[in-house]
């Protein structure tokens, strides 16, 4: 397994850019209230583990304050529009892992810099 197995075009297909607007529309009643865009990236693939991350990129004129992002792993885990469980299933299927042997978890928010925070996602075949 390599990172090419989870290329960016595949990740953009299973987690499209517009999903952030849908999320903020459901959360705040308007996509324009969102402070960041959400993208899914691959950090590495091993034989039984895929390390991904949701990148939260500050939108122009908005503030990506840490108090807005540190509680997000719990929100992401449950929110039906973000559908992290479905994303994990698609990643596992793409890598040829059986659904019944796959588990996933979100890590804590990492502040890369003021404009970029990430939420790690690990998908494993157990």
mmCIF file of N, CA, C and O in Angstrom, residues 1-2 5-6 10 45-47 49-50 90-97 123:
data_model
loop_
_atom_site.group_PDB
_atom_site.id
_atom_site.type_symbol
_atom_site.label_atom_id
_atom_site.label_comp_id
_atom_site.label_asym_id
_atom_site.label_seq_id
_atom_site.Cartn_x
_atom_site.Cartn_y
_atom_site.Cartn_z
ATOM 1 N N UNK A 1 0.838 -1.179 0.000
ATOM 2 C CA UNK A 1 0.000 0.000 0.000
ATOM 3 C C UNK A 1 0.887 1.247 0.000
ATOM 4 O O UNK A 1 1.859 1.315 0.725
ATOM 5 N N UNK A 2 0.497 2.214 -0.780
ATOM 6 C CA UNK A 2 1.252 3.466 -0.836
ATOM 7 C C UNK A 2 0.283 4.633 -0.793
ATOM 8 O O UNK A 2 -0.929 4.465 -0.933
ATOM 9 N N UNK A 5 -2.168 4.980 -3.476
ATOM 10 C CA UNK A 5 -3.430 4.255 -3.377
ATOM 11 C C UNK A 5 -4.560 5.165 -2.904
ATOM 12 O O UNK A 5 -5.721 4.901 -3.156
ATOM 13 N N UNK A 6 -4.193 6.215 -2.196
ATOM 14 C CA UNK A 6 -5.168 7.194 -1.717
ATOM 15 C C UNK A 6 -4.803 8.556 -2.280
ATOM 16 O O UNK A 6 -4.484 9.490 -1.560
ATOM 17 N N UNK A 10 -9.065 10.870 -5.444
ATOM 18 C CA UNK A 10 -9.973 9.948 -4.760
ATOM 19 C C UNK A 10 -10.508 10.579 -3.473
ATOM 20 O O UNK A 10 -11.706 10.535 -3.188
ATOM 21 N N UNK A 45 0.280 5.643 4.240
ATOM 22 C CA UNK A 45 -0.427 4.365 4.205
ATOM 23 C C UNK A 45 0.571 3.258 4.528
ATOM 24 O O UNK A 45 1.658 3.215 3.957
ATOM 25 N N UNK A 46 0.186 2.401 5.465
ATOM 26 C CA UNK A 46 0.969 1.225 5.815
ATOM 27 C C UNK A 46 0.132 0.009 5.448
ATOM 28 O O UNK A 46 -0.986 0.140 4.960
ATOM 29 N N UNK A 47 0.659 -1.186 5.705
ATOM 30 C CA UNK A 47 -0.045 -2.410 5.324
ATOM 31 C C UNK A 47 -1.445 -2.503 5.916
ATOM 32 O O UNK A 47 -2.384 -2.905 5.238
ATOM 33 N N UNK A 49 -2.842 0.192 7.992
ATOM 34 C CA UNK A 49 -3.245 1.475 8.577
ATOM 35 C C UNK A 49 -3.125 2.589 7.539
ATOM 36 O O UNK A 49 -2.120 2.687 6.848
ATOM 37 N N UNK A 50 -4.153 3.409 7.469
ATOM 38 C CA UNK A 50 -4.127 4.607 6.626
ATOM 39 C C UNK A 50 -4.210 5.811 7.554
ATOM 40 O O UNK A 50 -5.120 5.910 8.383
ATOM 41 N N UNK A 90 -15.216 4.058 2.883
ATOM 42 C CA UNK A 90 -14.779 4.198 1.491
ATOM 43 C C UNK A 90 -13.270 4.041 1.351
ATOM 44 O O UNK A 90 -12.794 3.433 0.394
ATOM 45 N N UNK A 91 -12.517 4.592 2.299
ATOM 46 C CA UNK A 91 -11.060 4.438 2.288
ATOM 47 C C UNK A 91 -10.705 2.960 2.418
ATOM 48 O O UNK A 91 -9.889 2.425 1.657
ATOM 49 N N UNK A 92 -11.328 2.276 3.379
ATOM 50 C CA UNK A 92 -11.058 0.853 3.602
ATOM 51 C C UNK A 92 -11.394 0.025 2.357
ATOM 52 O O UNK A 92 -10.610 -0.833 1.940
ATOM 53 N N UNK A 93 -12.549 0.290 1.759
ATOM 54 C CA UNK A 93 -12.951 -0.441 0.556
ATOM 55 C C UNK A 93 -11.968 -0.187 -0.581
ATOM 56 O O UNK A 93 -11.593 -1.118 -1.315
ATOM 57 N N UNK A 94 -11.533 1.051 -0.733
ATOM 58 C CA UNK A 94 -10.580 1.420 -1.786
ATOM 59 C C UNK A 94 -9.249 0.677 -1.598
ATOM 60 O O UNK A 94 -8.585 0.326 -2.574
ATOM 61 N N UNK A 95 -8.879 0.440 -0.333
ATOM 62 C CA UNK A 95 -7.635 -0.269 -0.035
ATOM 63 C C UNK A 95 -7.826 -1.792 -0.014
ATOM 64 O O UNK A 95 -6.884 -2.537 0.213
ATOM 65 N N UNK A 96 -9.069 -2.245 -0.239
ATOM 66 C CA UNK A 96 -9.345 -3.669 -0.296
ATOM 67 C C UNK A 96 -9.514 -4.323 1.063
ATOM 68 O O UNK A 96 -9.408 -5.540 1.185
ATOM 69 N N UNK A 97 -9.809 -3.536 2.085
ATOM 70 C CA UNK A 97 -9.987 -4.073 3.424
ATOM 71 C C UNK A 97 -11.452 -4.413 3.662
ATOM 72 O O UNK A 97 -12.335 -3.635 3.294
ATOM 73 N N UNK A 123 -7.502 5.059 9.882
ATOM 74 C CA UNK A 123 -8.358 3.943 9.485
ATOM 75 C C UNK A 123 -7.470 2.707 9.530
ATOM 76 O O UNK A 123 -6.390 2.690 8.956
#
